[in-house]
């Protein structure tokens, strides 16, 4: 049943976050194996819904599966890591300081919860500029992860709490990036594709990452990997950059992958991982990858 | 000879039979089509109502309408922020758009002549036909920076440019051409005697327009404004692109926010697989239909009343 | 302020408002044409190239899928919806139904006309969920069709009402059946009907809210009636938010295509209406 | 020659719209075959109503009630199984306002033929169209542009086109409602000539407001007044020796003022006003 | 009594729309003060155009060109610094179709007073409204419903309301364009009576198509034909002894047929037709 092409062997739908990467994978796989794909976006919810209705074989998920969904038979394996980093304007009054010393999780928590409201308070400098905090709007998985990260271990801020605290919230990464790009005193969070130039992997736009001072003792050599995307991605992959704010994205099935879909997912978790980094995402860490492969094998 | 007329007659009869059959069949089809509008409306309302039941059985209507806490992941469904946002956007848009639309309509109907008139009205027709997503796109590079870099700072706000005010400004641009062409129509339908009567007792052109023509065309202009109102109220794409999508009670005209339609756009795709959220968002659709319906109904009554009052 | 100063002031305001509206229109169209035209001129192929595998990431390939998606959705939707709309409008005329019935139906049509497009999208989505189907070209057609239906019905109804009654009388007088008479009235009202249908077409091809959740937001070529697809407005909506300037530029190129299509439709409508107007009773003498 | 084509039996028509109007109050009449009968009377007296009720055309309006009957060659027009379209084919109607169908000139004439399936081949159709266009003296004027829209003809030509269109389905009776009133004097004359030719072959029933026209064309005259039949007679007796006072008033009044009426109708075209005097 | 209120000097008006129409071809006239002058002539001869050009009302239409001049008491209406509304206050106009403004009965009359700031207090306004409604014989009919929309009155009442509205601003000259032609005979008579009363105080210039009306009401008659002034004279001489052949034709033609014209206009209201005979 097809108007223009062959009918699909594997049908995928879901979130627009992971869509670009899955698209690339599918094309590669299609070339190698003649498996025909059919992919559409629309949102993670749409994908899961299609999946549970038996309309697609695989759902792409930009967020963790919800209880409700797992109860309905959803079985998800992680496929890659999407990375979020704190961002400021390129002309931020204390950018040099930030790049020198980074900010600790506590600093960021204080900023996003409005304990600290002036850039001058953060650094020993006579800067007197109010900090403007931009948040993301609802249903943003990245924002949720960010909340988990800010609160420290075993605790979290909900998106609502963060939204309430922010000066403004924006719908989507691009909107946030543009807002940051227009305000020297703004701080927010972005997916790294909105920070580094996709082609060159350099910092070229108006947005700069905030280096994360993990040990709270200033930015050590090891912690200073924000110059280029490749460096950064490597750090995420090694786990030097913590998760959260990095987070996993999933491929999901209704009660276990089957047939061509199973083969494809298996390929994603093996050979497919090698192509992740070229496209601005982070491959799964080795042990997490192994766990995922085992999970896939074992099924739900 | 006799035989040939016979066959001709019987052929004529069978042809007539065919025509009458066509007549009967077509009338069934047309009748079906005639009832389709009612059936469609009923079906839409029932389908939306049915799908809203899960939410309505969990929460009371007052609870969801009066709560400002929107957090689907935690099963908190407060529509108040989106409702307030919708009202905010609609009111601001109408405040900005209506006077301009009416004035421009007055220009076209009462001032412009000849080529200028043709030119301006065809410009406005074109403007009315441009898809709203294009307005959203152009606004992203024109209006957002303008509001964020000039207007908001000038008014002492630190807004970035996306938000309720920007949406209202763009929606005003989207709806004015509709309002204009309808208002022009009703102004032009007025008999010249009205103008002559008023001018003939020494009224100025403006007095004639304000006191006589605007009243006489009042019901028509009122409909035009209502139509614009309806379009702003249900506008989806422009707000989705420009409003910022934050489900909080807006604190100022420049702050980001959410309208009922953008709530659907922003949350449906991500969360529709969670049953209660799905129901909540479909309920938003139901609310939109019901409001439009109430609105149309009261508008009809009001219009009748105006027509009574301002007949000529 | 004396009366004459007021009159001058309001004259100026009226002129100013009209000038403002025209200026805005020139701005919008020229930004679209300039930005979109520039993109299309440097790489005209993107309008006729299928999207590559890295389309979402870096605009690899083009947006032929959205162009085709728009055509495959809006053309059938317009045809189906116009058929239904014209039939409804015929039924609402006095030959077929009482004044009361047509008043009632018109009231429902008004409500449908005012219903926000996103509601049609949600409605069709509930249908999709209920029947356990996937978003697809087919449901996009249904959603757009429903969206166009009240628009086209209202225009057709008005056109039929303003067709001269004498055409009816003449056709009946020749022994025409009710249906044959209705067809003749339809021809007499053709310019208005065409304007209405093209209006519906233009609204349909420009609308994103109805198809956002019904057609699928696919990033590939449309593969079949029950496969996901996308349309130009949805593409613009999606691409406008991309991090990649290259991808964002496609949104402008797509807008250019869309605006040219809509302007084209308006011109076609004027031409067609003119053609039929020659046949309308009193064509030359009116 | 004196057999009866159409008979009305106590025909009464009431419009039951907003306010009730008794347009015809029981009219019994006989229309002789192959003659031209003119119906005259002041405005609103029920002329058009009578004419339309003869082939049930009034039924296309809502809120009309009718009692009595009409007989076409002894068969009832109202109590019959015959489908109404078939009936109207036999009793044709030409409306007051010259109205081309939204078709080409050719198709206008061919329309009735086509719906009634009168012609099997294109050639036959062509031939018939020519025949009827000739019959109304229009052929020479339009033969080079048969594909042009009917609406592009002049009003007088359109009225003749309407006649041709009605004749083409070969009705037994032709009803004409003030067919010349919308025409300028010259066109009106041409149409009158056409009607004069046609009355040899057809039974024609014509409403007119012009006494002169009735005198010139009609064999019989029917005078209606406020829904009542006042008088009917052959034309000569009717005008020379009217039986009723009302008839006399009406007839003398109208013949005297004929020219002003047409001047009012042709509107701004004022040159004709005193010229005829 | 014989001083001149309004003078036209070689007044010519051309409509330059799609096709060029010379509606007035250079008309020089004097309208005596405190008299009623009737303008007559066939349809399209330029009566309305002349009337409107007297207070520049034609200017609300696009594509009109005017040459010559109009003098109001020796001051030019066209070459003046006076704003046009002030001028129109002095030369009032009542349109042909009875047109209430979309206001209440009271406000219709008060409209002119208000915009010209004639009245300082509500009481004064009330008083004036009453005065003018009495002047047109409407007061008794409407005094209990002054707040009702003007449009709720009958056509004849509306026409008198329009007169009152124009009179309220106290014009020196009143232009009336066929003010009775849209009225039924009884209303027309009432309005005529009103005009007859008013001509004592005002200079009235009235277009009419009824010779009888002109005879009854006018002091002077002006006859236009195709944009040219044919003849002007006092009423008695004009009708009894027309100087031009055209005038004679027109006058005799029209007086004879007066009743049919009104029957045409009142449409279905046919009872009046032969009754007058
Ligand atoms: N559809 C209708 N509804 C109500 N009343 C009607 C309708 N048609 C005609 N009438 C009334 O019926 C009466 C007769 O009308 P009819 O049209 O037959 O008159 P007529 O003699 O043809 O007049 P005319 O010479 O003006 O054409 C009139 O009083 C008219 O107002
Ligand atoms: N706005 C206009 N544009 C073009 N021509 C016009 C316009 N108004 C009037 N005319 C033409 O000017 C001529 C005079 O018109 P006017 O209305 O003055 O005649 P009238 O004597 O008042 O006729 P009636 O008795 O029918 O009212 C007519 O030929 C008319 O067609
Ligand atoms: Mg009639
Ligand atoms: Mg006039």
mmCIF file of N, CA and C in Angstrom, chain D residues 155-232:
data_model
loop_
_atom_site.group_PDB
_atom_site.id
_atom_site.type_symbol
_atom_site.label_atom_id
_atom_site.label_comp_id
_atom_site.label_asym_id
_atom_site.label_seq_id
_atom_site.Cartn_x
_atom_site.Cartn_y
_atom_site.Cartn_z
ATOM 1 N N UNK D 155 -30.143 43.005 -25.064
ATOM 2 C CA UNK D 155 -31.334 42.539 -24.357
ATOM 3 C C UNK D 155 -32.388 42.008 -25.327
ATOM 4 N N UNK D 156 -32.574 42.710 -26.419
ATOM 5 C CA UNK D 156 -33.574 42.261 -27.377
ATOM 6 C C UNK D 156 -33.209 40.916 -27.973
ATOM 7 N N UNK D 157 -31.936 40.753 -28.276
ATOM 8 C CA UNK D 157 -31.494 39.459 -28.817
ATOM 9 C C UNK D 157 -31.680 38.359 -27.777
ATOM 10 N N UNK D 158 -31.367 38.702 -26.535
ATOM 11 C CA UNK D 158 -31.530 37.700 -25.492
ATOM 12 C C UNK D 158 -32.978 37.257 -25.391
ATOM 13 N N UNK D 159 -33.903 38.203 -25.493
ATOM 14 C CA UNK D 159 -35.295 37.822 -25.374
ATOM 15 C C UNK D 159 -35.692 36.881 -26.508
ATOM 16 N N UNK D 160 -35.153 37.148 -27.695
ATOM 17 C CA UNK D 160 -35.452 36.226 -28.793
ATOM 18 C C UNK D 160 -34.784 34.874 -28.560
ATOM 19 N N UNK D 161 -33.580 34.927 -27.983
ATOM 20 C CA UNK D 161 -32.900 33.677 -27.656
ATOM 21 C C UNK D 161 -33.763 32.854 -26.688
ATOM 22 N N UNK D 162 -34.368 33.550 -25.726
ATOM 23 C CA UNK D 162 -35.215 32.850 -24.759
ATOM 24 C C UNK D 162 -36.403 32.208 -25.465
ATOM 25 N N UNK D 163 -36.962 32.942 -26.413
ATOM 26 C CA UNK D 163 -38.059 32.367 -27.178
ATOM 27 C C UNK D 163 -37.602 31.114 -27.915
ATOM 28 N N UNK D 164 -36.469 31.220 -28.595
ATOM 29 C CA UNK D 164 -35.948 30.075 -29.346
ATOM 30 C C UNK D 164 -35.724 28.890 -28.419
ATOM 31 N N UNK D 165 -35.191 29.184 -27.239
ATOM 32 C CA UNK D 165 -34.908 28.137 -26.263
ATOM 33 C C UNK D 165 -36.197 27.418 -25.867
ATOM 34 N N UNK D 166 -37.251 28.199 -25.668
ATOM 35 C CA UNK D 166 -38.510 27.577 -25.285
ATOM 36 C C UNK D 166 -39.128 26.816 -26.442
ATOM 37 N N UNK D 167 -39.021 27.384 -27.636
ATOM 38 C CA UNK D 167 -39.627 26.731 -28.800
ATOM 39 C C UNK D 167 -38.942 25.410 -29.114
ATOM 40 N N UNK D 168 -37.651 25.353 -28.828
ATOM 41 C CA UNK D 168 -36.871 24.188 -29.241
ATOM 42 C C UNK D 168 -37.401 22.892 -28.635
ATOM 43 N N UNK D 169 -37.988 22.965 -27.447
ATOM 44 C CA UNK D 169 -38.522 21.724 -26.879
ATOM 45 C C UNK D 169 -39.924 21.409 -27.417
ATOM 46 N N UNK D 170 -40.377 22.217 -28.392
ATOM 47 C CA UNK D 170 -41.658 21.994 -29.047
ATOM 48 C C UNK D 170 -42.827 21.886 -28.082
ATOM 49 N N UNK D 171 -43.084 22.956 -27.393
ATOM 50 C CA UNK D 171 -44.221 22.937 -26.472
ATOM 51 C C UNK D 171 -45.509 23.061 -27.267
ATOM 52 N N UNK D 172 -46.605 22.614 -26.667
ATOM 53 C CA UNK D 172 -47.899 22.837 -27.330
ATOM 54 C C UNK D 172 -48.366 24.253 -27.028
ATOM 55 N N UNK D 173 -48.060 24.690 -25.814
ATOM 56 C CA UNK D 173 -48.502 26.021 -25.393
ATOM 57 C C UNK D 173 -47.282 26.822 -24.961
ATOM 58 N N UNK D 174 -47.278 28.109 -25.273
ATOM 59 C CA UNK D 174 -46.160 28.939 -24.864
ATOM 60 C C UNK D 174 -46.667 30.083 -24.001
ATOM 61 N N UNK D 175 -46.134 30.196 -22.777
ATOM 62 C CA UNK D 175 -46.559 31.268 -21.890
ATOM 63 C C UNK D 175 -45.508 32.360 -21.908
ATOM 64 N N UNK D 176 -45.930 33.594 -22.204
ATOM 65 C CA UNK D 176 -44.960 34.689 -22.288
ATOM 66 C C UNK D 176 -45.349 35.792 -21.307
ATOM 67 N N UNK D 177 -44.482 36.089 -20.364
ATOM 68 C CA UNK D 177 -44.817 37.108 -19.362
ATOM 69 C C UNK D 177 -44.144 38.433 -19.697
ATOM 70 N N UNK D 178 -44.922 39.364 -20.194
ATOM 71 C CA UNK D 178 -44.418 40.698 -20.542
ATOM 72 C C UNK D 178 -43.067 40.628 -21.233
ATOM 73 N N UNK D 179 -42.993 39.819 -22.276
ATOM 74 C CA UNK D 179 -41.697 39.561 -22.884
ATOM 75 C C UNK D 179 -41.084 40.773 -23.558
ATOM 76 N N UNK D 180 -41.844 41.811 -23.789
ATOM 77 C CA UNK D 180 -41.222 42.967 -24.433
ATOM 78 C C UNK D 180 -41.009 44.134 -23.484
ATOM 79 N N UNK D 181 -41.446 43.993 -22.232
ATOM 80 C CA UNK D 181 -41.441 45.182 -21.377
ATOM 81 C C UNK D 181 -40.037 45.635 -21.001
ATOM 82 N N UNK D 182 -39.079 44.731 -21.028
ATOM 83 C CA UNK D 182 -37.730 45.154 -20.653
ATOM 84 C C UNK D 182 -36.934 45.617 -21.862
ATOM 85 N N UNK D 183 -37.585 45.683 -23.012
ATOM 86 C CA UNK D 183 -36.831 45.957 -24.245
ATOM 87 C C UNK D 183 -37.014 47.397 -24.717
ATOM 88 N N UNK D 184 -36.027 47.882 -25.412
ATOM 89 C CA UNK D 184 -36.191 49.178 -26.070
ATOM 90 C C UNK D 184 -37.173 49.004 -27.231
ATOM 91 N N UNK D 185 -37.759 50.089 -27.707
ATOM 92 C CA UNK D 185 -38.838 49.976 -28.712
ATOM 93 C C UNK D 185 -38.444 49.170 -29.943
ATOM 94 N N UNK D 186 -37.210 49.324 -30.382
ATOM 95 C CA UNK D 186 -36.844 48.628 -31.624
ATOM 96 C C UNK D 186 -36.751 47.130 -31.404
ATOM 97 N N UNK D 187 -36.092 46.729 -30.332
ATOM 98 C CA UNK D 187 -36.027 45.307 -30.028
ATOM 99 C C UNK D 187 -37.429 44.766 -29.799
ATOM 100 N N UNK D 188 -38.238 45.542 -29.104
ATOM 101 C CA UNK D 188 -39.589 45.081 -28.807
ATOM 102 C C UNK D 188 -40.333 44.775 -30.093
ATOM 103 N N UNK D 189 -40.129 45.625 -31.074
ATOM 104 C CA UNK D 189 -40.820 45.398 -32.338
ATOM 105 C C UNK D 189 -40.390 44.077 -32.974
ATOM 106 N N UNK D 190 -39.086 43.821 -32.970
ATOM 107 C CA UNK D 190 -38.596 42.573 -33.550
ATOM 108 C C UNK D 190 -39.215 41.374 -32.847
ATOM 109 N N UNK D 191 -39.244 41.438 -31.504
ATOM 110 C CA UNK D 191 -39.813 40.313 -30.772
ATOM 111 C C UNK D 191 -41.298 40.173 -31.087
ATOM 112 N N UNK D 192 -41.976 41.301 -31.179
ATOM 113 C CA UNK D 192 -43.393 41.244 -31.554
ATOM 114 C C UNK D 192 -43.596 40.566 -32.888
ATOM 115 N N UNK D 193 -42.765 40.947 -33.842
ATOM 116 C CA UNK D 193 -42.875 40.309 -35.164
ATOM 117 C C UNK D 193 -42.713 38.811 -35.053
ATOM 118 N N UNK D 194 -41.703 38.424 -34.258
ATOM 119 C CA UNK D 194 -41.477 37.002 -34.075
ATOM 120 C C UNK D 194 -42.718 36.322 -33.514
ATOM 121 N N UNK D 195 -43.299 36.953 -32.486
ATOM 122 C CA UNK D 195 -44.492 36.355 -31.884
ATOM 123 C C UNK D 195 -45.625 36.256 -32.901
ATOM 124 N N UNK D 196 -45.750 37.300 -33.715
ATOM 125 C CA UNK D 196 -46.803 37.280 -34.728
ATOM 126 C C UNK D 196 -46.626 36.090 -35.676
ATOM 127 N N UNK D 197 -45.374 35.829 -36.035
ATOM 128 C CA UNK D 197 -45.107 34.663 -36.889
ATOM 129 C C UNK D 197 -45.469 33.372 -36.178
ATOM 130 N N UNK D 198 -45.108 33.319 -34.894
ATOM 131 C CA UNK D 198 -45.224 32.058 -34.178
ATOM 132 C C UNK D 198 -46.663 31.665 -33.890
ATOM 133 N N UNK D 199 -47.528 32.638 -33.804
ATOM 134 C CA UNK D 199 -48.866 32.280 -33.334
ATOM 135 C C UNK D 199 -49.614 31.410 -34.335
ATOM 136 N N UNK D 200 -49.119 31.310 -35.569
ATOM 137 C CA UNK D 200 -49.717 30.370 -36.503
ATOM 138 C C UNK D 200 -49.586 28.939 -36.005
ATOM 139 N N UNK D 201 -48.420 28.667 -35.384
ATOM 140 C CA UNK D 201 -48.126 27.262 -35.072
ATOM 141 C C UNK D 201 -48.386 26.884 -33.630
ATOM 142 N N UNK D 202 -48.343 27.878 -32.745
ATOM 143 C CA UNK D 202 -48.399 27.558 -31.321
ATOM 144 C C UNK D 202 -49.601 28.209 -30.673
ATOM 145 N N UNK D 203 -49.966 27.646 -29.537
ATOM 146 C CA UNK D 203 -50.922 28.342 -28.688
ATOM 147 C C UNK D 203 -50.101 29.243 -27.778
ATOM 148 N N UNK D 204 -50.321 30.541 -27.899
ATOM 149 C CA UNK D 204 -49.504 31.450 -27.112
ATOM 150 C C UNK D 204 -50.393 32.196 -26.126
ATOM 151 N N UNK D 205 -49.949 32.221 -24.868
ATOM 152 C CA UNK D 205 -50.667 33.011 -23.875
ATOM 153 C C UNK D 205 -49.686 34.041 -23.353
ATOM 154 N N UNK D 206 -50.048 35.298 -23.474
ATOM 155 C CA UNK D 206 -49.067 36.339 -23.235
ATOM 156 C C UNK D 206 -49.615 37.376 -22.270
ATOM 157 N N UNK D 207 -48.804 37.737 -21.275
ATOM 158 C CA UNK D 207 -49.179 38.855 -20.413
ATOM 159 C C UNK D 207 -48.577 40.113 -21.016
ATOM 160 N N UNK D 208 -49.369 41.153 -21.089
ATOM 161 C CA UNK D 208 -48.773 42.402 -21.577
ATOM 162 C C UNK D 208 -49.389 43.571 -20.822
ATOM 163 N N UNK D 209 -48.661 44.643 -20.727
ATOM 164 C CA UNK D 209 -49.247 45.828 -20.120
ATOM 165 C C UNK D 209 -49.513 46.884 -21.192
ATOM 166 N N UNK D 210 -49.269 46.506 -22.418
ATOM 167 C CA UNK D 210 -49.452 47.474 -23.500
ATOM 168 C C UNK D 210 -50.711 47.131 -24.292
ATOM 169 N N UNK D 211 -51.658 48.058 -24.245
ATOM 170 C CA UNK D 211 -52.897 47.841 -24.996
ATOM 171 C C UNK D 211 -52.608 47.732 -26.487
ATOM 172 N N UNK D 212 -51.706 48.587 -26.944
ATOM 173 C CA UNK D 212 -51.401 48.585 -28.363
ATOM 174 C C UNK D 212 -50.873 47.228 -28.800
ATOM 175 N N UNK D 213 -49.983 46.689 -27.954
ATOM 176 C CA UNK D 213 -49.437 45.383 -28.291
ATOM 177 C C UNK D 213 -50.558 44.347 -28.341
ATOM 178 N N UNK D 214 -51.400 44.370 -27.329
ATOM 179 C CA UNK D 214 -52.512 43.422 -27.315
ATOM 180 C C UNK D 214 -53.340 43.586 -28.595
ATOM 181 N N UNK D 215 -53.632 44.808 -28.957
ATOM 182 C CA UNK D 215 -54.408 45.048 -30.174
ATOM 183 C C UNK D 215 -53.731 44.486 -31.406
ATOM 184 N N UNK D 216 -52.424 44.742 -31.458
ATOM 185 C CA UNK D 216 -51.690 44.318 -32.654
ATOM 186 C C UNK D 216 -51.595 42.802 -32.760
ATOM 187 N N UNK D 217 -51.341 42.155 -31.641
ATOM 188 C CA UNK D 217 -50.959 40.751 -31.701
ATOM 189 C C UNK D 217 -52.068 39.763 -31.370
ATOM 190 N N UNK D 218 -52.938 40.134 -30.399
ATOM 191 C CA UNK D 218 -53.769 39.093 -29.805
ATOM 192 C C UNK D 218 -54.979 38.733 -30.653
ATOM 193 N N UNK D 219 -55.414 37.474 -30.524
ATOM 194 C CA UNK D 219 -56.685 37.069 -31.083
ATOM 195 C C UNK D 219 -57.764 37.218 -30.024
ATOM 196 N N UNK D 220 -57.359 36.895 -28.793
ATOM 197 C CA UNK D 220 -58.301 36.977 -27.679
ATOM 198 C C UNK D 220 -57.666 37.828 -26.588
ATOM 199 N N UNK D 221 -58.488 38.483 -25.783
ATOM 200 C CA UNK D 221 -57.951 39.270 -24.675
ATOM 201 C C UNK D 221 -58.660 38.864 -23.387
ATOM 202 N N UNK D 222 -57.861 38.761 -22.322
ATOM 203 C CA UNK D 222 -58.423 38.450 -21.008
ATOM 204 C C UNK D 222 -58.103 39.629 -20.104
ATOM 205 N N UNK D 223 -59.100 40.158 -19.409
ATOM 206 C CA UNK D 223 -58.827 41.283 -18.519
ATOM 207 C C UNK D 223 -59.037 40.862 -17.066
ATOM 208 N N UNK D 224 -57.979 40.978 -16.285
ATOM 209 C CA UNK D 224 -58.051 40.636 -14.864
ATOM 210 C C UNK D 224 -58.039 41.920 -14.058
ATOM 211 N N UNK D 225 -58.731 41.866 -12.907
ATOM 212 C CA UNK D 225 -58.669 43.021 -12.026
ATOM 213 C C UNK D 225 -58.707 42.528 -10.585
ATOM 214 N N UNK D 226 -57.676 42.816 -9.844
ATOM 215 C CA UNK D 226 -57.581 42.389 -8.441
ATOM 216 C C UNK D 226 -57.905 40.906 -8.254
ATOM 217 N N UNK D 227 -57.386 40.076 -9.110
ATOM 218 C CA UNK D 227 -57.558 38.637 -8.935
ATOM 219 C C UNK D 227 -58.840 38.093 -9.527
ATOM 220 N N UNK D 228 -59.689 38.958 -10.041
ATOM 221 C CA UNK D 228 -60.923 38.481 -10.661
ATOM 222 C C UNK D 228 -60.851 38.595 -12.170
ATOM 223 N N UNK D 229 -61.509 37.640 -12.833
ATOM 224 C CA UNK D 229 -61.646 37.753 -14.282
ATOM 225 C C UNK D 229 -62.782 38.731 -14.553
ATOM 226 N N UNK D 230 -62.512 39.834 -15.212
ATOM 227 C CA UNK D 230 -63.563 40.811 -15.481
ATOM 228 C C UNK D 230 -64.209 40.539 -16.828
ATOM 229 N N UNK D 231 -63.359 40.315 -17.798
ATOM 230 C CA UNK D 231 -63.944 40.191 -19.133
ATOM 231 C C UNK D 231 -62.969 39.451 -20.040
ATOM 232 N N UNK D 232 -63.513 38.638 -20.949
ATOM 233 C CA UNK D 232 -62.665 38.038 -21.977
ATOM 234 C C UNK D 232 -63.456 38.004 -23.278
#
